[in-house]
Coordinates of C-alpha atoms and ligand atoms in Angstrom, one line a residue:
X22 CA -3.0 -25.3 14.3
X23 CA -4.4 -24.3 10.8
X24 CA -1.8 -23.6 8.1
X25 CA -1.8 -20.0 6.8
X26 CA -2.1 -19.5 3.1
X27 CA -1.5 -16.0 1.8
X28 CA -2.6 -15.1 -1.7
X29 CA -1.5 -11.9 -3.3
X30 CA -1.0 -10.7 -6.8
X31 CA 2.8 -10.4 -6.6
X32 CA 4.6 -12.8 -4.4
X33 CA 7.8 -11.2 -3.0
X34 CA 10.1 -14.1 -3.6
X35 CA 13.0 -14.4 -1.1
X36 CA 15.7 -13.5 -3.6
X37 CA 14.0 -10.3 -4.8
X38 CA 12.7 -8.8 -1.6
X39 CA 15.5 -6.4 -0.5
X40 CA 15.2 -3.7 -3.1
X41 CA 11.5 -3.8 -4.1
X42 CA 9.2 -0.9 -3.2
X43 CA 5.7 -1.8 -2.0
X44 CA 3.8 -1.8 1.2
X45 CA 2.1 -5.2 1.1
X46 CA 5.3 -7.3 1.0
X47 CA 6.8 -5.3 3.8
X48 CA 3.9 -5.8 6.2
X49 CA 3.1 -9.4 5.5
X50 CA 6.7 -10.6 5.8
X51 CA 6.0 -10.5 9.6
X52 CA 3.0 -12.7 9.4
X53 CA 4.8 -15.6 7.7
X54 CA 5.3 -18.2 10.3
X55 CA 7.3 -21.2 9.1
X56 CA 5.0 -23.7 7.5
X57 CA 2.9 -21.1 5.7
X58 CA 2.2 -21.0 2.0
X59 CA 2.3 -17.9 -0.2
X60 CA 0.6 -18.1 -3.5
X61 CA 0.4 -15.7 -6.4
X62 CA 1.8 -14.4 -9.7
X63 CA 5.5 -14.9 -10.3
X64 CA 5.9 -11.5 -12.0
X65 CA 6.8 -13.4 -15.2
X66 CA 5.0 -13.8 -18.4
X67 CA 5.0 -17.0 -20.5
X68 CA 2.9 -18.7 -23.1
X69 CA 1.8 -21.4 -20.6
X70 CA 0.6 -18.8 -18.1
X71 CA -0.9 -20.4 -15.0
X72 CA -0.7 -24.0 -16.4
X73 CA 2.5 -24.6 -14.4
X74 CA 2.9 -23.9 -10.7
X75 CA 6.5 -23.0 -9.6
X76 CA 7.3 -24.1 -6.1
X77 CA 10.2 -23.0 -3.9
X78 CA 11.0 -23.1 -0.2
X79 CA 12.9 -20.8 1.9
X80 CA 13.2 -20.6 5.7
X81 CA 10.3 -23.0 6.1
X82 CA 7.9 -21.0 3.9
X83 CA 6.6 -22.4 0.6
X84 CA 6.2 -20.0 -2.3
X85 CA 4.0 -21.2 -5.1
X86 CA 3.7 -19.0 -8.1
X87 CA 2.2 -19.0 -11.6
X88 CA 3.0 -17.0 -14.7
X89 CA 0.6 -14.9 -16.7
X90 CA 0.2 -15.0 -20.5
X91 CA 0.8 -11.7 -22.3
X92 CA -3.0 -11.4 -22.9
X93 CA -3.8 -12.0 -19.3
X94 CA -1.1 -9.7 -18.1
X95 CA -2.6 -6.9 -20.2
X96 CA -6.3 -7.4 -19.4
X97 CA -6.1 -8.5 -15.8
X98 CA -3.1 -6.6 -14.5
X99 CA -2.4 -3.5 -16.6
X100 CA -5.9 -2.7 -17.8
X101 CA -8.5 -3.7 -15.3
X102 CA -6.6 -3.9 -12.0
X103 CA -4.4 -0.9 -12.5
X104 CA -6.3 1.0 -15.2
X105 CA -9.8 0.7 -13.7
X106 CA -9.8 -0.5 -10.0
X107 CA -6.7 1.5 -8.8
X108 CA -8.0 4.9 -10.0
X109 CA -11.5 4.1 -8.9
X110 CA -10.4 3.2 -5.3
X111 CA -8.3 6.3 -5.2
X112 CA -11.3 8.5 -6.2
X113 CA -9.8 9.3 -9.6
X114 CA -12.7 8.7 -11.9
X115 CA -11.2 10.8 -14.6
X116 CA -8.4 8.2 -15.0
X117 CA -10.8 5.1 -15.0
X118 CA -10.7 3.2 -18.2
X119 CA -13.2 0.3 -18.5
X120 CA -13.5 -2.3 -21.2
X121 CA -15.7 -5.3 -20.8
X122 CA -13.0 -7.6 -22.3
X123 CA -10.5 -6.5 -19.6
X124 CA -13.1 -7.2 -16.9
X125 CA -13.6 -10.7 -18.4
X126 CA -9.8 -11.1 -18.4
X127 CA -9.7 -10.1 -14.7
X128 CA -12.3 -12.7 -13.8
X129 CA -10.6 -15.3 -16.0
X130 CA -7.3 -14.9 -14.2
X131 CA -9.0 -15.1 -10.8
X132 CA -10.6 -18.4 -12.0
X133 CA -7.2 -19.6 -13.1
X134 CA -5.6 -18.7 -9.8
X135 CA -8.3 -20.5 -7.9
X136 CA -7.7 -23.6 -10.1
X137 CA -4.0 -23.5 -9.5
X138 CA -4.3 -23.0 -5.8
X139 CA -7.0 -25.6 -5.3
X140 CA -4.7 -28.7 -5.4
X141 CA -2.3 -27.2 -2.9
X142 CA -5.0 -26.6 -0.2
X143 CA -5.5 -28.7 2.9
X144 CA -9.0 -28.9 4.5
X145 CA -8.2 -26.8 7.6
X146 CA -6.0 -24.1 5.9
X147 CA -6.9 -20.5 6.6
X148 CA -6.8 -18.6 3.3
X149 CA -5.9 -14.8 3.5
X150 CA -6.3 -13.0 0.1
X151 CA -4.8 -9.6 -0.4
X152 CA -5.9 -6.6 -2.4
X153 CA -7.9 -5.4 -5.3
X154 CA -6.5 -7.7 -8.0
X155 CA -8.1 -10.7 -6.3
X156 CA -11.6 -9.6 -5.3
X157 CA -13.4 -12.6 -7.1
X158 CA -11.0 -15.2 -5.7
X159 CA -13.3 -16.5 -3.0
X160 CA -16.2 -16.8 -5.4
X161 CA -14.0 -18.9 -7.7
X162 CA -12.7 -21.1 -4.8
X163 CA -16.2 -21.7 -3.5
X164 CA -17.3 -22.7 -7.0
X165 CA -14.6 -25.4 -6.8
X166 CA -16.0 -26.6 -3.5
X167 CA -13.5 -25.0 -1.1
X168 CA -15.0 -24.9 2.3
X169 CA -12.1 -23.3 4.2
X170 CA -12.2 -20.0 6.0
X171 CA -11.3 -17.3 3.5
X172 CA -10.5 -13.7 4.4
X173 CA -9.8 -10.6 2.3
X174 CA -7.8 -7.5 3.1
X175 CA -8.0 -4.4 1.0
X176 CA -4.8 -2.3 1.0
X177 CA -6.3 0.6 -0.8
X178 CA -9.1 3.0 0.3
X179 CA -12.7 2.0 -0.3
X180 CA -14.9 4.7 -1.8
X181 CA -18.6 5.7 -1.2
X182 CA -21.4 4.4 -3.5
X183 CA -21.4 7.7 -5.6
X184 CA -17.9 6.7 -6.7
X185 CA -17.8 2.9 -6.6
X186 CA -21.0 2.5 -8.6
X187 CA -19.5 4.4 -11.5
X188 CA -17.6 1.1 -12.3
X189 CA -19.7 -1.0 -14.7
X190 CA -20.3 -4.4 -13.0
X191 CA -19.7 -3.0 -9.6
X192 CA -22.5 -5.1 -8.2
X193 CA -20.6 -8.3 -9.1
X194 CA -17.5 -7.2 -7.2
X195 CA -19.6 -6.3 -4.2
X196 CA -21.1 -9.8 -4.3
X197 CA -17.6 -11.2 -4.6
X198 CA -16.5 -9.3 -1.5
X199 CA -19.5 -10.4 0.5
X200 CA -18.6 -14.0 -0.3
X201 CA -15.5 -13.8 2.0
X202 CA -15.9 -14.7 5.7
X203 CA -13.9 -11.7 6.9
X204 CA -13.2 -8.5 4.9
X205 CA -10.6 -6.1 6.4
X206 CA -10.1 -2.3 5.9
X207 CA -7.5 0.1 7.2
X208 CA -9.9 2.6 8.5
X209 CA -13.5 3.1 9.8
X210 CA -14.3 5.4 6.9
X211 CA -13.4 2.7 4.3
X212 CA -15.5 0.1 6.0
X213 CA -18.4 2.6 6.2
X214 CA -18.1 3.3 2.5
X215 CA -18.1 -0.5 1.7
X216 CA -21.1 -1.1 3.9
X217 CA -23.0 1.8 2.3
X218 CA -22.3 0.2 -1.1
X219 CA -23.6 -3.1 0.1
X220 CA -26.8 -1.5 1.6
X221 CA -27.4 0.4 -1.6
X222 CA -26.9 -2.4 -4.1
X223 CA -27.5 -5.7 -2.4
X224 CA -29.9 -4.5 0.3
X225 CA -27.7 -5.8 3.0
X226 CA -27.4 -4.1 6.3
X227 CA -24.7 -4.6 8.9
X228 CA -24.6 -4.0 12.7
X229 CA -22.3 -1.5 14.3
X230 CA -19.4 -4.0 14.4
X231 CA -19.7 -4.6 10.6
X232 CA -21.4 -8.0 10.9
X233 CA -24.0 -8.9 8.3
X234 CA -25.7 -12.0 6.8
X235 CA -25.1 -12.7 3.1
X236 CA -26.7 -15.7 1.3
X237 CA -27.5 -17.2 4.7
X238 CA -24.0 -16.9 6.1
X239 CA -22.4 -14.6 8.6
X240 CA -19.8 -12.2 7.3
X241 CA -17.7 -9.7 9.2
X242 CA -16.2 -6.4 7.9
X243 CA -13.4 -5.4 10.2
X244 CA -11.2 -2.3 10.7
X245 CA -7.6 -3.4 11.1
X246 CA -5.0 -0.8 10.4
X247 CA -1.7 -2.1 9.0
X248 CA 1.6 -1.4 10.7
X249 CA 5.3 -2.1 10.6
X250 CA 7.9 -3.8 12.8
X251 CA 8.7 -0.5 14.6
X252 CA 11.5 -1.6 16.9
X253 CA 13.1 -3.6 14.1
X254 CA 13.0 -0.6 11.8
X255 CA 14.3 1.7 14.5
X256 CA 17.3 -0.6 15.0
X257 CA 17.9 -0.8 11.3
X258 CA 17.9 3.0 11.0
X259 CA 20.2 3.4 14.0
X260 CA 22.7 1.0 12.4
X261 CA 22.5 2.3 8.8
X262 CA 22.6 6.0 9.7
X263 CA 26.2 5.3 10.5
X264 CA 26.9 3.3 7.3
X265 CA 28.6 4.5 4.2
X266 CA 25.6 5.6 2.1
X267 CA 24.2 7.7 5.0
X268 CA 27.7 9.2 5.5
X269 CA 28.0 10.1 1.8
X270 CA 24.5 11.7 1.8
X271 CA 25.3 13.7 4.9
X272 CA 28.6 14.9 3.5
X273 CA 26.9 15.9 0.2
X274 CA 24.4 18.1 2.1
X275 CA 27.1 20.4 3.6
X276 CA 25.3 22.7 6.1
X277 CA 21.9 22.1 4.7
X278 CA 19.1 20.2 6.4
X279 CA 17.5 17.2 4.7
X280 CA 13.8 16.9 3.9
X281 CA 12.8 13.5 2.4
X282 CA 10.0 12.0 0.4
X283 CA 9.8 8.3 -0.5
X284 CA 7.1 6.9 -2.6
X285 CA 6.4 4.5 -5.5
X286 CA 6.1 6.7 -8.6
X287 CA 2.3 6.8 -8.6
X288 CA -0.2 9.5 -9.3
X289 CA -2.0 8.7 -6.0
X290 CA 1.1 9.9 -4.0
X291 CA 0.7 13.6 -4.8
X292 CA 4.2 14.1 -6.1
X293 CA 3.4 16.9 -8.6
X294 CA 1.6 18.8 -5.9
X295 CA 4.4 18.1 -3.4
X296 CA 7.1 19.5 -5.9
X297 CA 4.9 22.6 -6.5
X298 CA 4.9 23.0 -2.7
X299 CA 8.7 22.7 -2.6
X300 CA 8.8 25.6 -5.1
X301 CA 6.3 27.6 -3.0
X302 CA 8.5 26.9 0.1
X303 CA 11.7 28.4 -1.5
X304 CA 9.7 31.3 -2.9
X305 CA 7.8 32.2 0.3
X306 CA 10.5 31.4 2.8
X307 CA 13.8 32.5 1.1
X308 CA 15.6 32.3 4.4
X309 CA 15.7 28.5 3.9
X310 CA 17.4 28.6 0.5
X311 CA 20.7 26.7 0.8
X312 CA 19.6 25.5 4.3
X313 CA 17.3 22.8 3.1
X314 CA 17.7 20.1 0.5
X315 CA 14.7 18.0 -0.5
X316 CA 15.5 14.4 -1.5
X317 CA 12.7 12.6 -3.3
X318 CA 13.1 8.9 -3.9
X319 CA 10.4 7.7 -6.3
X320 CA 10.9 4.2 -7.4
X321 CA 9.4 3.6 -10.8
X322 CA 6.3 1.4 -11.0
X323 CA 3.7 0.4 -13.5
X324 CA 5.5 2.0 -16.4
X325 CA 3.4 0.3 -19.0
X326 CA 0.5 2.6 -18.3
X327 CA -0.1 5.9 -20.1
X328 CA -1.1 7.7 -16.9
X329 CA 2.3 6.8 -15.3
X330 CA 4.3 7.9 -18.4
X331 CA 2.4 11.3 -18.3
X332 CA 3.2 11.6 -14.6
X333 CA 6.9 11.1 -15.2
X334 CA 7.0 13.7 -17.9
X335 CA 5.2 16.1 -15.7
X336 CA 7.5 15.5 -12.7
X337 CA 10.6 15.9 -14.9
X338 CA 9.3 19.3 -16.0
X339 CA 8.5 20.5 -12.5
X340 CA 11.8 19.4 -11.1
X341 CA 13.7 21.1 -13.9
X342 CA 11.7 24.2 -13.3
X343 CA 12.3 24.4 -9.6
X344 CA 16.0 23.5 -9.8
X345 CA 16.5 26.0 -12.7
X346 CA 14.9 28.7 -10.7
X347 CA 16.5 28.2 -7.2
X348 CA 19.8 26.2 -7.6
X349 CA 23.1 27.8 -6.8
X350 CA 26.3 26.4 -8.3
X351 CA 26.9 24.5 -5.1
X352 CA 23.4 23.8 -4.0
X353 CA 20.5 21.9 -5.6
X354 CA 17.1 22.4 -3.8
X355 CA 15.4 19.3 -5.1
X356 CA 17.1 16.0 -5.7
X357 CA 14.9 13.5 -7.5
X358 CA 15.7 9.9 -8.2
X359 CA 13.5 7.2 -9.8
X360 CA 15.6 4.2 -8.9
X361 CA 14.7 2.1 -5.8
X362 CA 17.1 2.2 -2.9
X363 CA 17.8 -0.7 -0.6
X364 CA 15.5 -0.9 2.5
X365 CA 18.3 -0.6 5.0
X366 CA 19.8 2.4 3.2
X367 CA 16.3 4.0 3.2
X368 CA 16.0 3.5 7.0
X369 CA 19.3 5.4 7.5
X370 CA 18.2 8.2 5.2
X371 CA 15.0 8.6 7.2
X372 CA 17.0 9.1 10.4
X373 CA 19.1 11.8 8.8
X374 CA 16.0 13.7 7.6
X375 CA 14.8 16.7 9.6
X376 CA 11.4 16.6 7.7
X377 CA 9.5 13.9 5.9
X378 CA 6.9 15.2 3.5
X379 CA 4.3 12.4 3.0
X380 CA 1.5 14.0 1.0
X381 CA -0.5 11.4 -1.0
X382 CA -3.8 12.7 -2.6
X383 CA -5.3 9.4 -1.3
X384 CA -3.6 6.4 0.3
X385 CA -5.0 3.3 1.9
X386 CA -2.6 3.7 4.9
X387 CA 0.9 4.8 3.9
X388 CA 3.7 2.9 5.6
X389 CA 6.4 5.5 4.8
X390 CA 4.9 7.8 7.4
X391 CA 5.3 5.0 10.0
X392 CA 8.8 4.1 8.9
X393 CA 9.9 7.7 9.2
X394 CA 8.7 8.0 12.8
X395 CA 10.2 4.6 13.7
X396 CA 13.6 5.7 12.3
X397 CA 14.0 8.9 14.3
X398 CA 16.6 9.6 16.9
X399 CA 14.6 10.1 20.1
X400 CA 17.0 12.8 21.3
X401 CA 16.6 14.9 18.1
X402 CA 13.6 13.6 16.1
X403 CA 12.5 15.1 12.8
X404 CA 9.0 16.3 12.0
X405 CA 6.4 14.4 9.9
X406 CA 4.2 16.3 7.5
X407 CA 1.3 14.1 6.5
X408 CA -1.7 14.3 4.2
X409 CA -5.1 14.3 5.7
X410 CA -6.1 11.8 3.0
X411 CA -3.7 9.0 3.9
X412 CA -5.3 6.3 6.1
X413 CA -2.4 6.9 8.5
X414 CA -3.8 10.3 9.3
X415 CA -6.6 8.7 11.3
X416 CA -4.1 7.6 13.9
X417 CA -1.1 9.8 13.4
X418 CA -2.7 13.0 14.6
X419 CA 0.5 14.5 16.1
X420 CA 2.0 14.9 12.6
X421 CA 1.6 18.2 10.9
X422 CA -1.6 17.3 8.9
X423 CA -2.0 19.1 5.6
X424 CA -4.3 19.2 2.6
X425 CA -2.1 17.7 -0.2
X426 CA -3.8 19.8 -2.8
X427 CA -2.7 23.0 -1.0
X428 CA 0.9 23.8 -1.8
X429 CA 0.9 26.9 0.4
X430 CA -0.2 24.8 3.3
X431 CA 2.5 22.2 2.7
X432 CA 5.1 25.0 2.3
X433 CA 3.9 26.6 5.6
X434 CA 4.1 23.2 7.4
X435 CA 7.7 22.7 6.1
X436 CA 8.6 26.1 7.6
X437 CA 6.8 25.3 10.8
X438 CA 8.6 21.9 11.0
X439 CA 12.0 23.5 10.5
X440 CA 11.2 26.2 13.1
X441 CA 9.8 23.8 15.7
X442 CA 11.5 23.7 19.2
X443 CA 13.3 20.5 20.2
X444 CA 10.8 20.1 23.1
X445 CA 7.8 20.1 20.8
X446 CA 9.4 17.8 18.3
X447 CA 10.2 15.3 21.1
X448 CA 6.6 15.5 22.4
X449 CA 5.0 15.0 19.1
X450 CA 7.4 12.2 18.1
X451 CA 7.1 10.3 21.4
X452 CA 3.3 10.1 21.0
X453 CA 3.6 9.1 17.3
X454 CA 6.3 6.5 18.1
X455 CA 4.1 5.0 20.9
X456 CA 1.3 4.5 18.4
X457 CA 3.5 3.1 15.6
X458 CA 5.1 0.7 18.2
X459 CA 1.7 -0.4 19.4
X460 CA 0.0 -0.9 16.0
X461 CA 2.6 -3.2 14.5
X462 CA 2.5 -5.5 11.4
X463 CA 2.4 -8.4 13.8
X464 CA -0.7 -7.0 15.6
X465 CA -2.3 -6.3 12.2
X466 CA -1.9 -10.0 11.2
X467 CA -2.9 -11.4 14.5
X468 CA -6.1 -9.3 14.7
X469 CA -7.1 -10.4 11.2
X470 CA -6.3 -14.0 11.7
X471 CA -8.1 -14.2 15.0
X472 CA -11.3 -12.9 13.4
X473 CA -10.8 -15.4 10.5
X474 CA -10.1 -18.2 13.0
X475 CA -13.4 -17.5 14.8
X476 CA -15.5 -18.1 11.7
X477 CA -17.0 -21.5 11.0
X478 CA -16.0 -23.8 8.2
X479 CA -18.6 -24.0 5.5
X480 CA -21.0 -26.9 5.8
X481 CA -20.3 -29.7 3.4
X482 CA -22.4 -29.4 0.3
X483 CA -25.2 -31.9 0.2
X484 CA -24.2 -34.6 -2.2
X485 CA -26.8 -36.2 -4.5
X486 CA -26.8 -39.3 -2.4
X487 CA -27.6 -37.3 0.8
X488 CA -30.5 -35.6 -1.0
X489 CA -32.1 -38.7 -2.4
Ligands
GDG18 C1 -0.2 -0.1 -0.6 C2 -1.2 1.0 -0.3 C3 -0.7 0.8 2.1 C4 9.3 2.8 -1.3 N1 10.4 3.2 -2.1 C5 11.3 2.3 -1.9 C6 10.9 1.3 -0.9 N2 9.6 1.7 -0.6 C7 8.8 1.0 0.4 C8 8.5 1.9 1.6 C9 7.2 1.3 2.1 C10 6.6 0.7 0.9 O1 7.6 0.6 -0.1 C11 5.5 1.6 0.3 O2 4.4 1.4 1.2 P1 3.2 2.4 1.2 O3 2.3 2.0 2.3 O4 3.7 3.8 1.4 O5 2.5 2.4 -0.3 P2 2.0 1.3 -1.4 O6 3.2 0.6 -2.0 O7 1.2 2.1 -2.4 O8 1.1 0.2 -0.6 C12 -0.8 1.8 1.0 C13 0.1 -0.4 1.8 O9 -0.3 -1.0 0.6 C14 0.0 -1.5 2.9 O10 -1.3 -1.8 3.1 O11 -0.1 1.4 3.2 O12 -1.7 2.8 1.3 O13 -1.2 1.9 -1.4 O14 7.6 0.2 3.0 O15 9.6 2.0 2.5 N3 11.6 0.3 -0.5 C15 12.8 0.1 -1.0 N4 13.3 1.0 -2.0 C16 12.6 2.1 -2.4 O16 13.1 2.8 -3.2 N5 13.5 -0.9 -0.6

């Protein structure tokens, strides 16, 4: 059997996994069969950058990581990946900042990653590259003569040509993507947008299954929604809802119900609009004052970027405004913390919450929505309020779907959720749970890898001797 090699920007090393927020690490943990290799950035910066590869083993998995230099960190990670590609792929052109030198830094780091990974590869490895930081990696590996199967999965949305082509050098990135054997997206609409970009810029057309030819080779763009280990998470929630943190939370709420939001602190997650909606809710439905407490856990991320610093200041202001306006001496409507919470604690908190408000402005999938559903007590499940613009909305249609820009609609959904009969909550939850339990992380990985496994190895390059 081929060995699986996963490549992602950050490698969730075994000793740091428990408390880190981030969807990719959570989902891929399930794909890692002993014997696999995971390669990527160590999360550290050093003068030697990628010149040294650090290798460690845990539970049969090999983790190989490289550092970044300060300059590479700034151009590759902060500026181009998170300052240009992330806003672009979340349809936030106003936040896109492009500098050619950052783009060159991005390509340079991909080249260095390829060079560091190359000596670790075996001829029949299947290489699975993840996310927007590493779009050019297959191009760089092919340039080194790597003939292995190489697949790519994009965890963010993909955007139509009218948006994607605003990025200078967009054509080069589309060519890079078409250099993979398999390219995976969460939803049909992201794949459609990608194929439209290919048709418009590279004059490539695909069949209805996303298959197309590029440079004389077959390529396949697939739809493969990511999921979670639903039964494992349900068990975790059941256990930790009885644990000390959950008990302390429950006691602190008094007679009030809990609504919960859990997100990385990112402008794509719609936190400012959500907080405005919480304010609208207590304004428009005063009967819920004192009877509902909203807990928002927003683990800080990417703090080096101006857009994120501005977001924090804005959120601090709105939270202060809402709490100043509606708090009583013994009740705070909106509790807001920017520290990460342990994963098992989070599972227990989800189970206690009567409502989850998951309202990103755009989101590739959104695993929090799935985790909340998995964590519920089947006898007395809570209600999920979900943005129409999360990839998860394509499958989770029994949630209360809302427009995340419309605070009145979110407030009305919160009221509807709190007023919903037990029978309706159970019906909606059961259907949602069945979907979450069917589309697991394990299924996501096996679908992708079975597509990748069906592609052919690249032919050996003709050597000079063969030509003469
Ligand atoms: C990207 C795409 C796509 C959050 N706070 C804490 C914490 N988390 C965990 C959640 C969840 C994960 O982080 C977040 O996953 P999401 O899917 O919601 O979002 P992104 O990190 O933006 O992930 C996204 C995903 O990739 C997978 O493809 O769904 O659309 O943007 O698991 O529970 N975990 C802990 N403490 C926290 O405070 N331990």
